XYZ file of C-alpha atoms in Angstrom:
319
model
C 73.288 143.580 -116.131
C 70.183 145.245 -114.901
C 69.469 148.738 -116.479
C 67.165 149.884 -112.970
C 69.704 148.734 -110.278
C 72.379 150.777 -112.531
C 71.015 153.499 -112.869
C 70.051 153.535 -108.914
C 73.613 152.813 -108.195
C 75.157 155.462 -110.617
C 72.954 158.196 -108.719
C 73.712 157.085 -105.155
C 77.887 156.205 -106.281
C 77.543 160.308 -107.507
C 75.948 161.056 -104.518
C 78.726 159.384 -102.452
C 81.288 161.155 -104.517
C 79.576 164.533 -103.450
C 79.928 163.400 -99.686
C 83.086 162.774 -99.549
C 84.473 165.805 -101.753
C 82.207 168.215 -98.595
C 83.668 166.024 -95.951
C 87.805 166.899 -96.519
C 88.019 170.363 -95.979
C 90.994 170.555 -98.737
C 88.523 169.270 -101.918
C 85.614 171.521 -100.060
C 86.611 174.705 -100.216
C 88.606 173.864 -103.785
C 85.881 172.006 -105.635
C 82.175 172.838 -104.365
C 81.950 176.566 -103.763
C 80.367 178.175 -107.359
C 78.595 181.019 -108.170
C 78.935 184.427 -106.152
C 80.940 182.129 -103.466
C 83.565 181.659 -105.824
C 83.468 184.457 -107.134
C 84.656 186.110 -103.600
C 87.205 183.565 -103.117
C 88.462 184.362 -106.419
C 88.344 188.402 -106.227
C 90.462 187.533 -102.513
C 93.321 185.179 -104.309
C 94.198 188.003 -106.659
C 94.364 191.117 -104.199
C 96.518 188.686 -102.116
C 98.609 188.046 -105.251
C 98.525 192.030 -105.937
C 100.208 192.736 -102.333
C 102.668 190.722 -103.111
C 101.138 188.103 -100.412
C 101.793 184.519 -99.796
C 97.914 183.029 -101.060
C 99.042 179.479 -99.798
C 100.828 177.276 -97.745
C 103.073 174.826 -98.863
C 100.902 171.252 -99.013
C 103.258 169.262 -100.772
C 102.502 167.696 -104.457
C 99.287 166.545 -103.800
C 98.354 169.882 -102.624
C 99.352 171.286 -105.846
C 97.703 168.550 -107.761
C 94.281 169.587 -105.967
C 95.340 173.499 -107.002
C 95.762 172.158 -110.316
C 92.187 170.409 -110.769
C 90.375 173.238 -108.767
C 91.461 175.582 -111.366
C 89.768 173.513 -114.330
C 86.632 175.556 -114.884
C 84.021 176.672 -116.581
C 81.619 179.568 -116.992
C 78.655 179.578 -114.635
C 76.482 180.359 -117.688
C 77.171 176.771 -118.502
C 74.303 175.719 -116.116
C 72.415 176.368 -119.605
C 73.830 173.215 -121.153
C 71.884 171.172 -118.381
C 68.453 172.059 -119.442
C 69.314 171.910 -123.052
C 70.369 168.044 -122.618
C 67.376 167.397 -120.650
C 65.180 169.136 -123.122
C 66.347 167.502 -126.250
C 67.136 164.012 -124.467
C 63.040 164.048 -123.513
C 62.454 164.646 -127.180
C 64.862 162.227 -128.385
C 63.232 159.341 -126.200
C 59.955 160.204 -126.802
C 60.713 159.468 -130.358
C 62.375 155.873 -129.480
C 59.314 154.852 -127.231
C 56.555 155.779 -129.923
C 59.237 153.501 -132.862
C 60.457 151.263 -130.416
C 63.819 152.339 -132.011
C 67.242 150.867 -131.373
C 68.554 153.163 -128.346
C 65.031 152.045 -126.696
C 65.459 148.128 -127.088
C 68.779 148.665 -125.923
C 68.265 149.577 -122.819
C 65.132 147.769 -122.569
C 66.621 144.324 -123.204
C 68.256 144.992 -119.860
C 65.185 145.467 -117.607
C 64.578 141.703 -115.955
C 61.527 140.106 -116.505
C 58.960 140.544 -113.366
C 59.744 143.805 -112.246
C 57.370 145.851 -111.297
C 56.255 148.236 -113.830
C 55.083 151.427 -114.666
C 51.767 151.822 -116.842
C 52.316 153.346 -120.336
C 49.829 156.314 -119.179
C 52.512 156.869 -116.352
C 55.219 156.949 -118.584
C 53.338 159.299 -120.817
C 52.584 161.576 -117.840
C 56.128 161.785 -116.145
C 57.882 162.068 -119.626
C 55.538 165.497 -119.979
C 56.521 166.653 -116.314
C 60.379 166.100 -117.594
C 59.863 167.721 -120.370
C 58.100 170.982 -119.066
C 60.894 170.990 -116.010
C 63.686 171.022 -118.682
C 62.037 173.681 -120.771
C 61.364 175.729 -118.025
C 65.062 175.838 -116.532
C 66.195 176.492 -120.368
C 63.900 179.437 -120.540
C 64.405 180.948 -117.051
C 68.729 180.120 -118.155
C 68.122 182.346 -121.421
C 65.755 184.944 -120.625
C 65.685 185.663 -116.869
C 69.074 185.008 -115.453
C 71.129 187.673 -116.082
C 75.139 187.268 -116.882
C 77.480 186.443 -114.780
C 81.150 186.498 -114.509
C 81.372 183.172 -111.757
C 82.519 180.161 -112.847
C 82.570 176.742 -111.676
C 84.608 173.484 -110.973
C 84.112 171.069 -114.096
C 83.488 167.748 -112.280
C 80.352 169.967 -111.062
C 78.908 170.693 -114.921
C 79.833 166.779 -115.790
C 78.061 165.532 -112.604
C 74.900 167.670 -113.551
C 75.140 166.402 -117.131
C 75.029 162.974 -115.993
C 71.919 163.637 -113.883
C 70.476 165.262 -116.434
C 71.761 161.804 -119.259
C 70.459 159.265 -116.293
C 67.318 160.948 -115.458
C 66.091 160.958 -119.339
C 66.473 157.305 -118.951
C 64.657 156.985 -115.181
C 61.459 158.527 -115.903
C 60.645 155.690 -118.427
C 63.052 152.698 -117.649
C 60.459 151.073 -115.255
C 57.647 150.968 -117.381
C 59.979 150.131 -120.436
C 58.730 146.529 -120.854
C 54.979 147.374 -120.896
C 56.327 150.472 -123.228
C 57.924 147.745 -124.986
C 54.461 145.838 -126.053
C 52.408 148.401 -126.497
C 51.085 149.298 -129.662
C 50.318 153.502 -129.493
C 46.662 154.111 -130.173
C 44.896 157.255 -130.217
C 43.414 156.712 -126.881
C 46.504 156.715 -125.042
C 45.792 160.564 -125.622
C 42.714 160.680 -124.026
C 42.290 162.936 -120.638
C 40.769 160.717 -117.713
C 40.252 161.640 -114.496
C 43.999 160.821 -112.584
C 44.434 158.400 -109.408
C 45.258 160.119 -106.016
C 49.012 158.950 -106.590
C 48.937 161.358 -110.284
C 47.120 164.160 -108.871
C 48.964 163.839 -105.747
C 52.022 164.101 -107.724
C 51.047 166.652 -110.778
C 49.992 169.355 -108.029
C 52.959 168.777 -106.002
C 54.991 169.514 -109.394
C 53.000 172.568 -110.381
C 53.465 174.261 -107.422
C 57.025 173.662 -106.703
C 57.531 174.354 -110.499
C 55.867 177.595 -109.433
C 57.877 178.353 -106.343
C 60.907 177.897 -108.041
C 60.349 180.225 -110.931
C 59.108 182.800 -108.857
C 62.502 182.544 -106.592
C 64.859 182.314 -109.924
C 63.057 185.437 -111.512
C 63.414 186.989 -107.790
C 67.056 186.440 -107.592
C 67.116 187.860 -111.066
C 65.735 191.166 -109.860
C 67.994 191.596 -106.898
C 70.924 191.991 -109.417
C 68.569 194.241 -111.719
C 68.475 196.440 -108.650
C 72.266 196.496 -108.344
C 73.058 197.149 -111.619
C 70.782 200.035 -111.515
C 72.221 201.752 -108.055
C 75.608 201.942 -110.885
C 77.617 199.111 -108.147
C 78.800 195.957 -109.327
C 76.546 194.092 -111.514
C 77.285 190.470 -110.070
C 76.345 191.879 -106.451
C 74.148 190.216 -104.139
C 70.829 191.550 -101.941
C 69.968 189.760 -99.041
C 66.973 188.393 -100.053
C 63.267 189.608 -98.792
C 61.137 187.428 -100.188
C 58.165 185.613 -97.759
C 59.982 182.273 -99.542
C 63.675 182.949 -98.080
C 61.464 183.379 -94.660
C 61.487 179.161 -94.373
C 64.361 178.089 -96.135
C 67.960 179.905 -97.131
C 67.863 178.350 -100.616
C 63.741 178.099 -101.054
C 64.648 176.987 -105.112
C 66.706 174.305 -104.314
C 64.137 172.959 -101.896
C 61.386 173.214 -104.580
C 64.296 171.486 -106.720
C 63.487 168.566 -104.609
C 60.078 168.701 -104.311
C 59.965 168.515 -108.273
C 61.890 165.249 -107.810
C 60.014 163.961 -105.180
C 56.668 164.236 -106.839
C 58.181 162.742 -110.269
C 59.072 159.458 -107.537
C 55.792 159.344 -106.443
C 53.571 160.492 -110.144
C 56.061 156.890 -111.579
C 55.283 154.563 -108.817
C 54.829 151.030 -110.080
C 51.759 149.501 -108.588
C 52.744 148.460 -104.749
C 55.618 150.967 -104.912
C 55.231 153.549 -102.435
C 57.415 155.440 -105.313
C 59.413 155.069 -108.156
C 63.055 153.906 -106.424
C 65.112 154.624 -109.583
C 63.684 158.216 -109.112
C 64.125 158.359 -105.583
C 67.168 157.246 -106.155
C 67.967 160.475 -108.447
C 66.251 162.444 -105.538
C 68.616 161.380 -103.426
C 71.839 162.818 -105.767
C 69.781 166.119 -105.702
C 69.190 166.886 -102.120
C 72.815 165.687 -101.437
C 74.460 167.512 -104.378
C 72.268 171.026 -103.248
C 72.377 170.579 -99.716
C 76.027 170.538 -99.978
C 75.398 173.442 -101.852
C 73.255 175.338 -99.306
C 75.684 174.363 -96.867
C 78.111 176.756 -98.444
C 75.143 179.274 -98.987
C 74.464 179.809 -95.583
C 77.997 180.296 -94.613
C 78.720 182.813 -97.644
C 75.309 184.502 -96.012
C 76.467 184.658 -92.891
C 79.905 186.184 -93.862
C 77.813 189.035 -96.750
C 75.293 189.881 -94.063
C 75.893 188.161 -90.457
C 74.671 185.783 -88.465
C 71.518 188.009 -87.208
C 70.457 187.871 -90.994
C 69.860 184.291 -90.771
C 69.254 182.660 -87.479
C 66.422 180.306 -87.258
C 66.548 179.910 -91.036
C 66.224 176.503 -92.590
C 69.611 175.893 -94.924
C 67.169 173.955 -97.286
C 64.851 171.731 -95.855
C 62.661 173.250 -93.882
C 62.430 171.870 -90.316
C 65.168 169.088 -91.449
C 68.166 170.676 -92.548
């Protein structure tokens, strides 16, 4: 078994398994729509079951069965438990590179001999971008986002909990035989002045990290605003900031700009990037663009289509 190819096929199999849940219309509209989308969908099942209103058609038992799944959910506030995993995970491996302790050799034992590898400082580097993306999403989940009564579909909080499991692993798994030999010395610490690839990557990371704290504590303030006019506090503004100008969902697009300059800080040496990491940027811009898919609709329904013609659903330019 090789620990890189696994991980690059568990990301791109989840992936997949996003596809094809947005491609039938029946597991779509049951399974993917979170947040203020299902919120609305919810608050319209229960007037219909008020009136005394037929909600559904009859689909037959594997209709029901798909009911029966759909309702499995969570609290949205459970997005928390993502950055908390990632946070402590970082931590945790940190600890098992610096001992070479058992959960390390582990996995390392898997790694073939003559891949292409990461240097330790690389390692070092990307495990410190991890770390500072997870602690930021923990602290903008506990202290900016405000509360929310939306829930989502499980299988979407286990999927992110995988990412967040797998990608602990990726940022260090293809430098984990060099990891595996080296002895930590004091000048492993030492600041020298990065390749292009590093500072390349680190600036693309700071100011995405940037871009997408700025739209999370924007989207915080919309609600602030509501709550304040005495309406409903889990109301929605359409959005004015110059970032929403580009893109519909300008946080998830700096969501994969953080991923895409982690692929690209953990190249291996000939690698135009790191493919286990591309691989996990992959998951993300399927698993949000799905996402933003849904966002743009629920837009276009809240506010019209006037509000958001020309705009990007994520990508800018692309998609």
């Amino acid at each position: 078994m090789d620990a890189i190819q696994l991980l690059r096929a568990a990301y791109l199999g989840a992936a997949a398994s996003v596809l094809v849940v947005f491609a039938i219309p029946a597991t779509r509209s049951r399974f993917l729509d979170y947040g203020p989308r299902n919120a609305k969908r919810g608050t319209v099942e229960k007037e219909h079951g008020a009136q005394g209103k037929t909600v559904k058609a009859d689909g037959g038992v594997l209709s029901d069965l798909l009911d029966t799944l759909a309702k499995v959910r969570v609290p949205h506030s459970w997005f928390t438990s993502f950055y908390a995993v990632s946070s402590i995970l970082s931590l945790l491996w940190a600890a098992e590179l610096l001992v070479k302790g058992p959960g390390f050799r582990a996995i390392a034992q898997y790694v073939p001999d003559g891949s292409r590898s990461m240097t330790f400082q690389q390692v070092m580097v990307v495990w410190v971008m991890m770390l500072a993306q997870g602690s930021r999403r923990l602290y903008e989940c506990m202290v900016i986002a405000k509360p929310s009564s939306s829930e989502m579909w499980v299988g979407h909080w286990a999927l992110g909990i995988f990412f967040y499991v797998a990608t602990s692993v990726a940022v260090w798994v293809e430098g984990s035989l060099i990891a595996l030999k080296h002895a930590p010395t004091a000048r492993d610490f030492a600041i020298d002045p990065p390749s292009l690839r590093t500072f390349v990557g680190v600036m693309m990371f700071i100011l995405a990290s940037g871009l997408q704290h700025d739209c999370h504590a924007y989207l915080a303030s919309l609600k602030d605003k509501k709550s304040s006019s005495g309406k409903d506090k889990s109301a929605y503004r359409l959005p004015k900031h110059p970032a929403w100008n580009i893109s519909m969902t300008p946080h998830y697009f700096a969501e994969c700009l953080i991923y895409l300059s982690l692929a690209i800080t953990a190249a291996p040496q000939g690698d135009g990037m790191n493919w286990t990491l591309g691989s996990g940027l992959v998951f993300v811009t399927v698993n949000l663009g799905v996402t933003a898919y849904g966002t743009r609709k629920w837009y276009e329904h809240e506010f019209g289509v006037a509000a958001v013609n020309g705009k990007a659903r994520m990508l800018p330019l692309i998609f």
